[in-house]
Amino acid sequence: AQSVSQHNHHVILSEAASLELGCNYSYGGTVNLFWYVQYPGQHLQLLLKYFSGDPLVKGIKGFEAEFIKSKFSFNLRKPSVQWSDTAEYFCAVNGGSQGNLIFGKGTKLSVKP
Amino acid sequence: DGGITQSPKYLFRKEGQNVTLSCEQNLNHDAMYWYRQDPGQGLRLIYYSQIVNDFQKGDIAEGYSVSREKKESFPLTVTSAQKNPTAFYLCASSISTIYGYTFGSGTRLTVV
């Protein structure tokens, strides 16, 4: 069965620090990959997605992610975080015949002003 | 504006009562989903429907039921058989999973 692992449960950073959130998936075929963000009290919003082509994907609010097929990874990055980036981040993968998105357990990011 | 509407935002029920959570979308999406979100456990799939009058169990369907009589609507009933119903419930829809999902704002259910 497919699975998605997010290695960090809670990350605490100061403003202007760089961010990298890890995401690994287990599926050997063609995949579509997603990062969602959930700001406090709000619904999940799509940050970015990968279908094919350039493995470096740029999303909203300065976020980017790199798909490394050999490592089954899709890590999320941002060069300089802001207090407003405080949120929970979810990685998701779609692959295989069923086609539903499989979500990781999420990483809570707290940015100190 | 197109989107997904979940209602109510907060719901309180007594133990042993069934309760129905509403999910309506005007995005003309064929597929709809219900997830349960608990702290530290991410999103777990309860039920999904790819087309009207058809739905499938997800990973944690026990104690829940759904219907899909209309394309726009996918209500979730939390029955008294669900052992731990207090949670945050999210509804989503998609035109195709390769594009990802659109989520509603969720319903927080508290059973006392």
PDB file of N, CA, C and O in Angstrom, chain B residues 14-79:
ATOM      1  N   LYS B  14     -24.906  14.559  22.029  1.00  0.00           N
ATOM      2  CA  LYS B  14     -24.793  13.636  23.155  1.00  0.00           C
ATOM      3  C   LYS B  14     -24.373  12.271  22.650  1.00  0.00           C
ATOM      4  O   LYS B  14     -24.698  11.866  21.522  1.00  0.00           O
ATOM      5  N   GLU B  15     -23.663  11.564  23.509  1.00  0.00           N
ATOM      6  CA  GLU B  15     -23.241  10.211  23.173  1.00  0.00           C
ATOM      7  C   GLU B  15     -24.460   9.350  22.855  1.00  0.00           C
ATOM      8  O   GLU B  15     -25.496   9.466  23.513  1.00  0.00           O
ATOM      9  N   GLY B  16     -24.332   8.532  21.811  1.00  0.00           N
ATOM     10  CA  GLY B  16     -25.422   7.643  21.438  1.00  0.00           C
ATOM     11  C   GLY B  16     -26.341   8.198  20.370  1.00  0.00           C
ATOM     12  O   GLY B  16     -27.202   7.480  19.857  1.00  0.00           O
ATOM     13  N   GLN B  17     -26.175   9.458  20.021  1.00  0.00           N
ATOM     14  CA  GLN B  17     -27.013  10.062  18.981  1.00  0.00           C
ATOM     15  C   GLN B  17     -26.292  10.020  17.644  1.00  0.00           C
ATOM     16  O   GLN B  17     -25.074  10.215  17.567  1.00  0.00           O
ATOM     17  N   ASN B  18     -27.067   9.777  16.596  1.00  0.00           N
ATOM     18  CA  ASN B  18     -26.517   9.933  15.249  1.00  0.00           C
ATOM     19  C   ASN B  18     -26.499  11.417  14.894  1.00  0.00           C
ATOM     20  O   ASN B  18     -27.349  12.188  15.362  1.00  0.00           O
ATOM     21  N   VAL B  19     -25.555  11.797  14.066  1.00  0.00           N
ATOM     22  CA  VAL B  19     -25.485  13.190  13.632  1.00  0.00           C
ATOM     23  C   VAL B  19     -25.034  13.224  12.171  1.00  0.00           C
ATOM     24  O   VAL B  19     -24.215  12.411  11.752  1.00  0.00           O
ATOM     25  N   THR B  20     -25.612  14.149  11.400  1.00  0.00           N
ATOM     26  CA  THR B  20     -25.284  14.249   9.975  1.00  0.00           C
ATOM     27  C   THR B  20     -24.587  15.564   9.684  1.00  0.00           C
ATOM     28  O   THR B  20     -25.069  16.638  10.053  1.00  0.00           O
ATOM     29  N   LEU B  21     -23.433  15.451   9.011  1.00  0.00           N
ATOM     30  CA  LEU B  21     -22.647  16.619   8.610  1.00  0.00           C
ATOM     31  C   LEU B  21     -22.911  16.884   7.133  1.00  0.00           C
ATOM     32  O   LEU B  21     -22.891  15.970   6.306  1.00  0.00           O
ATOM     33  N   SER B  22     -23.115  18.152   6.827  1.00  0.00           N
ATOM     34  CA  SER B  22     -23.463  18.521   5.461  1.00  0.00           C
ATOM     35  C   SER B  22     -22.221  18.925   4.668  1.00  0.00           C
ATOM     36  O   SER B  22     -21.294  19.557   5.197  1.00  0.00           O
ATOM     37  N   CYS B  23     -22.195  18.564   3.376  1.00  0.00           N
ATOM     38  CA  CYS B  23     -21.148  18.998   2.465  1.00  0.00           C
ATOM     39  C   CYS B  23     -21.792  19.246   1.101  1.00  0.00           C
ATOM     40  O   CYS B  23     -22.381  18.334   0.513  1.00  0.00           O
ATOM     41  N   GLU B  24     -21.678  20.474   0.621  1.00  0.00           N
ATOM     42  CA  GLU B  24     -22.250  20.860  -0.670  1.00  0.00           C
ATOM     43  C   GLU B  24     -21.166  21.539  -1.501  1.00  0.00           C
ATOM     44  O   GLU B  24     -20.420  22.368  -0.986  1.00  0.00           O
ATOM     45  N   GLN B  25     -21.110  21.205  -2.796  1.00  0.00           N
ATOM     46  CA  GLN B  25     -20.138  21.859  -3.674  1.00  0.00           C
ATOM     47  C   GLN B  25     -20.821  22.337  -4.956  1.00  0.00           C
ATOM     48  O   GLN B  25     -21.751  21.689  -5.444  1.00  0.00           O
ATOM     49  N   ASN B  26     -20.355  23.473  -5.445  1.00  0.00           N
ATOM     50  CA  ASN B  26     -20.884  24.008  -6.706  1.00  0.00           C
ATOM     51  C   ASN B  26     -19.781  24.128  -7.745  1.00  0.00           C
ATOM     52  O   ASN B  26     -19.791  25.031  -8.581  1.00  0.00           O
ATOM     53  N   LEU B  27     -18.828  23.224  -7.663  1.00  0.00           N
ATOM     54  CA  LEU B  27     -17.681  23.220  -8.564  1.00  0.00           C
ATOM     55  C   LEU B  27     -17.885  22.274  -9.745  1.00  0.00           C
ATOM     56  O   LEU B  27     -17.021  22.172 -10.615  1.00  0.00           O
ATOM     57  N   ASN B  28     -19.005  21.565  -9.744  1.00  0.00           N
ATOM     58  CA  ASN B  28     -19.291  20.565 -10.782  1.00  0.00           C
ATOM     59  C   ASN B  28     -18.265  19.422 -10.780  1.00  0.00           C
ATOM     60  O   ASN B  28     -17.975  18.831 -11.817  1.00  0.00           O
ATOM     61  N   HIS B  29     -17.716  19.131  -9.599  1.00  0.00           N
ATOM     62  CA  HIS B  29     -16.771  18.031  -9.472  1.00  0.00           C
ATOM     63  C   HIS B  29     -17.522  16.718  -9.324  1.00  0.00           C
ATOM     64  O   HIS B  29     -18.534  16.632  -8.628  1.00  0.00           O
ATOM     65  N   ASP B  30     -16.991  15.681  -9.990  1.00  0.00           N
ATOM     66  CA  ASP B  30     -17.625  14.366  -9.874  1.00  0.00           C
ATOM     67  C   ASP B  30     -17.300  13.688  -8.547  1.00  0.00           C
ATOM     68  O   ASP B  30     -18.136  13.030  -7.952  1.00  0.00           O
ATOM     69  N   ALA B  31     -16.064  13.815  -8.107  1.00  0.00           N
ATOM     70  CA  ALA B  31     -15.608  13.068  -6.935  1.00  0.00           C
ATOM     71  C   ALA B  31     -15.702  13.903  -5.665  1.00  0.00           C
ATOM     72  O   ALA B  31     -15.412  15.101  -5.659  1.00  0.00           O
ATOM     73  N   MET B  32     -16.125  13.238  -4.587  1.00  0.00           N
ATOM     74  CA  MET B  32     -16.190  13.885  -3.281  1.00  0.00           C
ATOM     75  C   MET B  32     -15.651  12.945  -2.218  1.00  0.00           C
ATOM     76  O   MET B  32     -15.723  11.707  -2.377  1.00  0.00           O
ATOM     77  N   TYR B  33     -15.133  13.533  -1.136  1.00  0.00           N
ATOM     78  CA  TYR B  33     -14.413  12.761  -0.124  1.00  0.00           C
ATOM     79  C   TYR B  33     -14.739  13.283   1.270  1.00  0.00           C
ATOM     80  O   TYR B  33     -14.990  14.474   1.450  1.00  0.00           O
ATOM     81  N   TRP B  34     -14.686  12.374   2.237  1.00  0.00           N
ATOM     82  CA  TRP B  34     -14.737  12.758   3.637  1.00  0.00           C
ATOM     83  C   TRP B  34     -13.475  12.264   4.334  1.00  0.00           C
ATOM     84  O   TRP B  34     -13.109  11.085   4.232  1.00  0.00           O
ATOM     85  N   TYR B  35     -12.847  13.209   5.067  1.00  0.00           N
ATOM     86  CA  TYR B  35     -11.673  12.883   5.862  1.00  0.00           C
ATOM     87  C   TYR B  35     -11.929  13.251   7.315  1.00  0.00           C
ATOM     88  O   TYR B  35     -12.681  14.180   7.621  1.00  0.00           O
ATOM     89  N   ARG B  36     -11.234  12.548   8.167  1.00  0.00           N
ATOM     90  CA  ARG B  36     -11.237  12.869   9.585  1.00  0.00           C
ATOM     91  C   ARG B  36      -9.827  13.325   9.937  1.00  0.00           C
ATOM     92  O   ARG B  36      -8.841  12.693   9.527  1.00  0.00           O
ATOM     93  N   GLN B  37      -9.719  14.437  10.678  1.00  0.00           N
ATOM     94  CA  GLN B  37      -8.424  14.956  11.075  1.00  0.00           C
ATOM     95  C   GLN B  37      -8.329  14.955  12.591  1.00  0.00           C
ATOM     96  O   GLN B  37      -9.155  15.567  13.282  1.00  0.00           O
ATOM     97  N   ASP B  38      -7.339  14.247  13.105  1.00  0.00           N
ATOM     98  CA  ASP B  38      -7.045  14.229  14.536  1.00  0.00           C
ATOM     99  C   ASP B  38      -5.618  14.707  14.731  1.00  0.00           C
ATOM    100  O   ASP B  38      -4.751  14.445  13.880  1.00  0.00           O
ATOM    101  N   PRO B  39      -5.319  15.365  15.844  1.00  0.00           N
ATOM    102  CA  PRO B  39      -3.955  15.876  16.069  1.00  0.00           C
ATOM    103  C   PRO B  39      -2.918  14.772  15.940  1.00  0.00           C
ATOM    104  O   PRO B  39      -3.040  13.714  16.557  1.00  0.00           O
ATOM    105  N   GLY B  40      -1.886  15.027  15.154  1.00  0.00           N
ATOM    106  CA  GLY B  40      -0.785  14.081  15.014  1.00  0.00           C
ATOM    107  C   GLY B  40      -1.072  12.880  14.129  1.00  0.00           C
ATOM    108  O   GLY B  40      -0.192  12.037  13.931  1.00  0.00           O
ATOM    109  N   GLN B  41      -2.293  12.791  13.596  1.00  0.00           N
ATOM    110  CA  GLN B  41      -2.633  11.626  12.766  1.00  0.00           C
ATOM    111  C   GLN B  41      -2.909  11.990  11.324  1.00  0.00           C
ATOM    112  O   GLN B  41      -3.227  11.115  10.511  1.00  0.00           O
ATOM    113  N   GLY B  42      -2.813  13.245  10.989  1.00  0.00           N
ATOM    114  CA  GLY B  42      -3.025  13.654   9.614  1.00  0.00           C
ATOM    115  C   GLY B  42      -4.474  13.502   9.201  1.00  0.00           C
ATOM    116  O   GLY B  42      -5.384  13.582  10.018  1.00  0.00           O
ATOM    117  N   LEU B  43      -4.679  13.266   7.911  1.00  0.00           N
ATOM    118  CA  LEU B  43      -6.021  13.106   7.352  1.00  0.00           C
ATOM    119  C   LEU B  43      -6.257  11.642   7.032  1.00  0.00           C
ATOM    120  O   LEU B  43      -5.468  11.023   6.309  1.00  0.00           O
ATOM    121  N   ARG B  44      -7.330  11.102   7.546  1.00  0.00           N
ATOM    122  CA  ARG B  44      -7.679   9.713   7.273  1.00  0.00           C
ATOM    123  C   ARG B  44      -8.999   9.655   6.515  1.00  0.00           C
ATOM    124  O   ARG B  44      -9.976  10.289   6.911  1.00  0.00           O
ATOM    125  N   LEU B  45      -9.002   8.872   5.453  1.00  0.00           N
ATOM    126  CA  LEU B  45     -10.143   8.812   4.545  1.00  0.00           C
ATOM    127  C   LEU B  45     -11.261   7.966   5.130  1.00  0.00           C
ATOM    128  O   LEU B  45     -11.046   6.804   5.499  1.00  0.00           O
ATOM    129  N   ILE B  46     -12.464   8.537   5.176  1.00  0.00           N
ATOM    130  CA  ILE B  46     -13.618   7.819   5.716  1.00  0.00           C
ATOM    131  C   ILE B  46     -14.408   7.161   4.577  1.00  0.00           C
ATOM    132  O   ILE B  46     -14.611   5.945   4.566  1.00  0.00           O
ATOM    133  N   TYR B  47     -14.883   7.958   3.653  1.00  0.00           N
ATOM    134  CA  TYR B  47     -15.639   7.486   2.486  1.00  0.00           C
ATOM    135  C   TYR B  47     -15.306   8.387   1.305  1.00  0.00           C
ATOM    136  O   TYR B  47     -14.914   9.533   1.475  1.00  0.00           O
ATOM    137  N   TYR B  48     -15.504   7.842   0.115  1.00  0.00           N
ATOM    138  CA  TYR B  48     -15.383   8.668  -1.074  1.00  0.00           C
ATOM    139  C   TYR B  48     -16.391   8.211  -2.119  1.00  0.00           C
ATOM    140  O   TYR B  48     -16.886   7.072  -2.090  1.00  0.00           O
ATOM    141  N   SER B  49     -16.669   9.135  -3.030  1.00  0.00           N
ATOM    142  CA  SER B  49     -17.640   8.867  -4.088  1.00  0.00           C
ATOM    143  C   SER B  49     -17.106   9.446  -5.382  1.00  0.00           C
ATOM    144  O   SER B  49     -16.779  10.623  -5.457  1.00  0.00           O
ATOM    145  N   GLN B  50     -17.024   8.607  -6.404  1.00  0.00           N
ATOM    146  CA  GLN B  50     -16.508   9.068  -7.697  1.00  0.00           C
ATOM    147  C   GLN B  50     -17.641   9.526  -8.614  1.00  0.00           C
ATOM    148  O   GLN B  50     -17.399  10.213  -9.604  1.00  0.00           O
ATOM    149  N   ILE B  51     -18.870   9.101  -8.264  1.00  0.00           N
ATOM    150  CA  ILE B  51     -19.992   9.420  -9.136  1.00  0.00           C
ATOM    151  C   ILE B  51     -21.284   9.324  -8.335  1.00  0.00           C
ATOM    152  O   ILE B  51     -21.320   8.650  -7.281  1.00  0.00           O
ATOM    153  N   VAL B  52     -22.317   9.966  -8.819  1.00  0.00           N
ATOM    154  CA  VAL B  52     -23.610   9.946  -8.112  1.00  0.00           C
ATOM    155  C   VAL B  52     -24.102   8.513  -7.947  1.00  0.00           C
ATOM    156  O   VAL B  52     -23.917   7.670  -8.822  1.00  0.00           O
ATOM    157  N   ASN B  53     -24.708   8.261  -6.783  1.00  0.00           N
ATOM    158  CA  ASN B  53     -25.289   6.961  -6.425  1.00  0.00           C
ATOM    159  C   ASN B  53     -24.257   5.846  -6.276  1.00  0.00           C
ATOM    160  O   ASN B  53     -24.611   4.659  -6.336  1.00  0.00           O
ATOM    161  N   ASP B  54     -23.027   6.230  -6.071  1.00  0.00           N
ATOM    162  CA  ASP B  54     -21.976   5.239  -5.835  1.00  0.00           C
ATOM    163  C   ASP B  54     -20.968   5.805  -4.847  1.00  0.00           C
ATOM    164  O   ASP B  54     -20.609   6.983  -4.939  1.00  0.00           O
ATOM    165  N   PHE B  55     -20.525   4.980  -3.894  1.00  0.00           N
ATOM    166  CA  PHE B  55     -19.506   5.420  -2.946  1.00  0.00           C
ATOM    167  C   PHE B  55     -18.775   4.197  -2.423  1.00  0.00           C
ATOM    168  O   PHE B  55     -19.270   3.064  -2.496  1.00  0.00           O
ATOM    169  N   GLN B  56     -17.565   4.450  -1.914  1.00  0.00           N
ATOM    170  CA  GLN B  56     -16.719   3.365  -1.404  1.00  0.00           C
ATOM    171  C   GLN B  56     -16.191   3.715  -0.021  1.00  0.00           C
ATOM    172  O   GLN B  56     -16.002   4.891   0.305  1.00  0.00           O
ATOM    173  N   LYS B  57     -15.931   2.675   0.758  1.00  0.00           N
ATOM    174  CA  LYS B  57     -15.333   2.867   2.070  1.00  0.00           C
ATOM    175  C   LYS B  57     -13.872   3.266   1.934  1.00  0.00           C
ATOM    176  O   LYS B  57     -13.151   2.771   1.068  1.00  0.00           O
ATOM    177  N   GLY B  58     -13.465   4.133   2.839  1.00  0.00           N
ATOM    178  CA  GLY B  58     -12.058   4.471   2.950  1.00  0.00           C
ATOM    179  C   GLY B  58     -11.407   3.632   4.025  1.00  0.00           C
ATOM    180  O   GLY B  58     -11.833   2.520   4.327  1.00  0.00           O
ATOM    181  N   ASP B  59     -10.396   4.200   4.663  1.00  0.00           N
ATOM    182  CA  ASP B  59      -9.611   3.439   5.638  1.00  0.00           C
ATOM    183  C   ASP B  59     -10.292   3.286   6.990  1.00  0.00           C
ATOM    184  O   ASP B  59      -9.991   2.363   7.739  1.00  0.00           O
ATOM    185  N   ILE B  60     -11.188   4.218   7.319  1.00  0.00           N
ATOM    186  CA  ILE B  60     -11.794   4.197   8.664  1.00  0.00           C
ATOM    187  C   ILE B  60     -13.303   4.379   8.582  1.00  0.00           C
ATOM    188  O   ILE B  60     -13.886   5.196   9.258  1.00  0.00           O
ATOM    189  N   ALA B  61     -13.966   3.558   7.768  1.00  0.00           N
ATOM    190  CA  ALA B  61     -15.399   3.733   7.512  1.00  0.00           C
ATOM    191  C   ALA B  61     -16.302   3.249   8.645  1.00  0.00           C
ATOM    192  O   ALA B  61     -17.478   3.611   8.690  1.00  0.00           O
ATOM    193  N   GLU B  62     -15.792   2.432   9.542  1.00  0.00           N
ATOM    194  CA  GLU B  62     -16.652   1.849  10.572  1.00  0.00           C
ATOM    195  C   GLU B  62     -17.284   2.927  11.444  1.00  0.00           C
ATOM    196  O   GLU B  62     -16.596   3.799  11.973  1.00  0.00           O
ATOM    197  N   GLY B  63     -18.609   2.855  11.590  1.00  0.00           N
ATOM    198  CA  GLY B  63     -19.327   3.820  12.402  1.00  0.00           C
ATOM    199  C   GLY B  63     -19.787   5.052  11.643  1.00  0.00           C
ATOM    200  O   GLY B  63     -20.348   5.963  12.240  1.00  0.00           O
ATOM    201  N   TYR B  64     -19.555   5.060  10.345  1.00  0.00           N
ATOM    202  CA  TYR B  64     -19.965   6.175   9.493  1.00  0.00           C
ATOM    203  C   TYR B  64     -20.823   5.668   8.340  1.00  0.00           C
ATOM    204  O   TYR B  64     -20.713   4.513   7.954  1.00  0.00           O
ATOM    205  N   SER B  65     -21.668   6.548   7.800  1.00  0.00           N
ATOM    206  CA  SER B  65     -22.395   6.223   6.580  1.00  0.00           C
ATOM    207  C   SER B  65     -22.516   7.487   5.738  1.00  0.00           C
ATOM    208  O   SER B  65     -22.434   8.600   6.244  1.00  0.00           O
ATOM    209  N   VAL B  66     -22.703   7.291   4.425  1.00  0.00           N
ATOM    210  CA  VAL B  66     -22.818   8.414   3.492  1.00  0.00           C
ATOM    211  C   VAL B  66     -23.907   8.117   2.481  1.00  0.00           C
ATOM    212  O   VAL B  66     -24.382   6.991   2.365  1.00  0.00           O
ATOM    213  N   SER B  67     -24.269   9.142   1.735  1.00  0.00           N
ATOM    214  CA  SER B  67     -25.141   8.982   0.573  1.00  0.00           C
ATOM    215  C   SER B  67     -24.665   9.961  -0.486  1.00  0.00           C
ATOM    216  O   SER B  67     -24.016  10.959  -0.189  1.00  0.00           O
ATOM    217  N   ARG B  68     -24.986   9.648  -1.749  1.00  0.00           N
ATOM    218  CA  ARG B  68     -24.623  10.551  -2.852  1.00  0.00           C
ATOM    219  C   ARG B  68     -25.773  10.526  -3.860  1.00  0.00           C
ATOM    220  O   ARG B  68     -25.701   9.951  -4.927  1.00  0.00           O
ATOM    221  N   GLU B  69     -26.846  11.196  -3.475  1.00  0.00           N
ATOM    222  CA  GLU B  69     -28.042  11.237  -4.322  1.00  0.00           C
ATOM    223  C   GLU B  69     -27.952  12.336  -5.369  1.00  0.00           C
ATOM    224  O   GLU B  69     -28.635  12.294  -6.392  1.00  0.00           O
ATOM    225  N   LYS B  70     -27.150  13.347  -5.088  1.00  0.00           N
ATOM    226  CA  LYS B  70     -26.968  14.451  -6.023  1.00  0.00           C
ATOM    227  C   LYS B  70     -25.473  14.708  -6.207  1.00  0.00           C
ATOM    228  O   LYS B  70     -24.688  14.500  -5.278  1.00  0.00           O
ATOM    229  N   LYS B  71     -25.105  15.213  -7.337  1.00  0.00           N
ATOM    230  CA  LYS B  71     -23.691  15.484  -7.605  1.00  0.00           C
ATOM    231  C   LYS B  71     -23.139  16.508  -6.623  1.00  0.00           C
ATOM    232  O   LYS B  71     -21.982  16.444  -6.221  1.00  0.00           O
ATOM    233  N   GLU B  72     -23.983  17.446  -6.213  1.00  0.00           N
ATOM    234  CA  GLU B  72     -23.515  18.563  -5.390  1.00  0.00           C
ATOM    235  C   GLU B  72     -23.371  18.224  -3.915  1.00  0.00           C
ATOM    236  O   GLU B  72     -22.758  18.963  -3.168  1.00  0.00           O
ATOM    237  N   SER B  73     -23.967  17.116  -3.476  1.00  0.00           N
ATOM    238  CA  SER B  73     -24.107  16.881  -2.052  1.00  0.00           C
ATOM    239  C   SER B  73     -23.560  15.524  -1.628  1.00  0.00           C
ATOM    240  O   SER B  73     -23.814  14.504  -2.295  1.00  0.00           O
ATOM    241  N   PHE B  74     -22.854  15.495  -0.495  1.00  0.00           N
ATOM    242  CA  PHE B  74     -22.269  14.248  -0.005  1.00  0.00           C
ATOM    243  C   PHE B  74     -22.308  14.277   1.530  1.00  0.00           C
ATOM    244  O   PHE B  74     -21.298  14.464   2.191  1.00  0.00           O
ATOM    245  N   PRO B  75     -23.473  14.082   2.121  1.00  0.00           N
ATOM    246  CA  PRO B  75     -23.577  14.159   3.591  1.00  0.00           C
ATOM    247  C   PRO B  75     -22.978  12.946   4.280  1.00  0.00           C
ATOM    248  O   PRO B  75     -23.039  11.824   3.755  1.00  0.00           O
ATOM    249  N   LEU B  76     -22.416  13.182   5.446  1.00  0.00           N
ATOM    250  CA  LEU B  76     -21.798  12.137   6.264  1.00  0.00           C
ATOM    251  C   LEU B  76     -22.583  11.992   7.565  1.00  0.00           C
ATOM    252  O   LEU B  76     -22.808  12.990   8.257  1.00  0.00           O
ATOM    253  N   THR B  77     -22.980  10.776   7.879  1.00  0.00           N
ATOM    254  CA  THR B  77     -23.641  10.513   9.153  1.00  0.00           C
ATOM    255  C   THR B  77     -22.671   9.795  10.081  1.00  0.00           C
ATOM    256  O   THR B  77     -22.100   8.759   9.706  1.00  0.00           O
ATOM    257  N   VAL B  78     -22.501  10.363  11.246  1.00  0.00           N
ATOM    258  CA  VAL B  78     -21.686   9.742  12.288  1.00  0.00           C
ATOM    259  C   VAL B  78     -22.654   8.993  13.193  1.00  0.00           C
ATOM    260  O   VAL B  78     -23.505   9.619  13.849  1.00  0.00           O
ATOM    261  N   THR B  79     -22.573   7.707  13.211  1.00  0.00           N
ATOM    262  CA  THR B  79     -23.552   6.919  13.951  1.00  0.00           C
ATOM    263  C   THR B  79     -23.080   6.655  15.374  1.00  0.00           C
ATOM    264  O   THR B  79     -21.903   6.880  15.713  1.00  0.00           O
TER     265      THR B  79
END
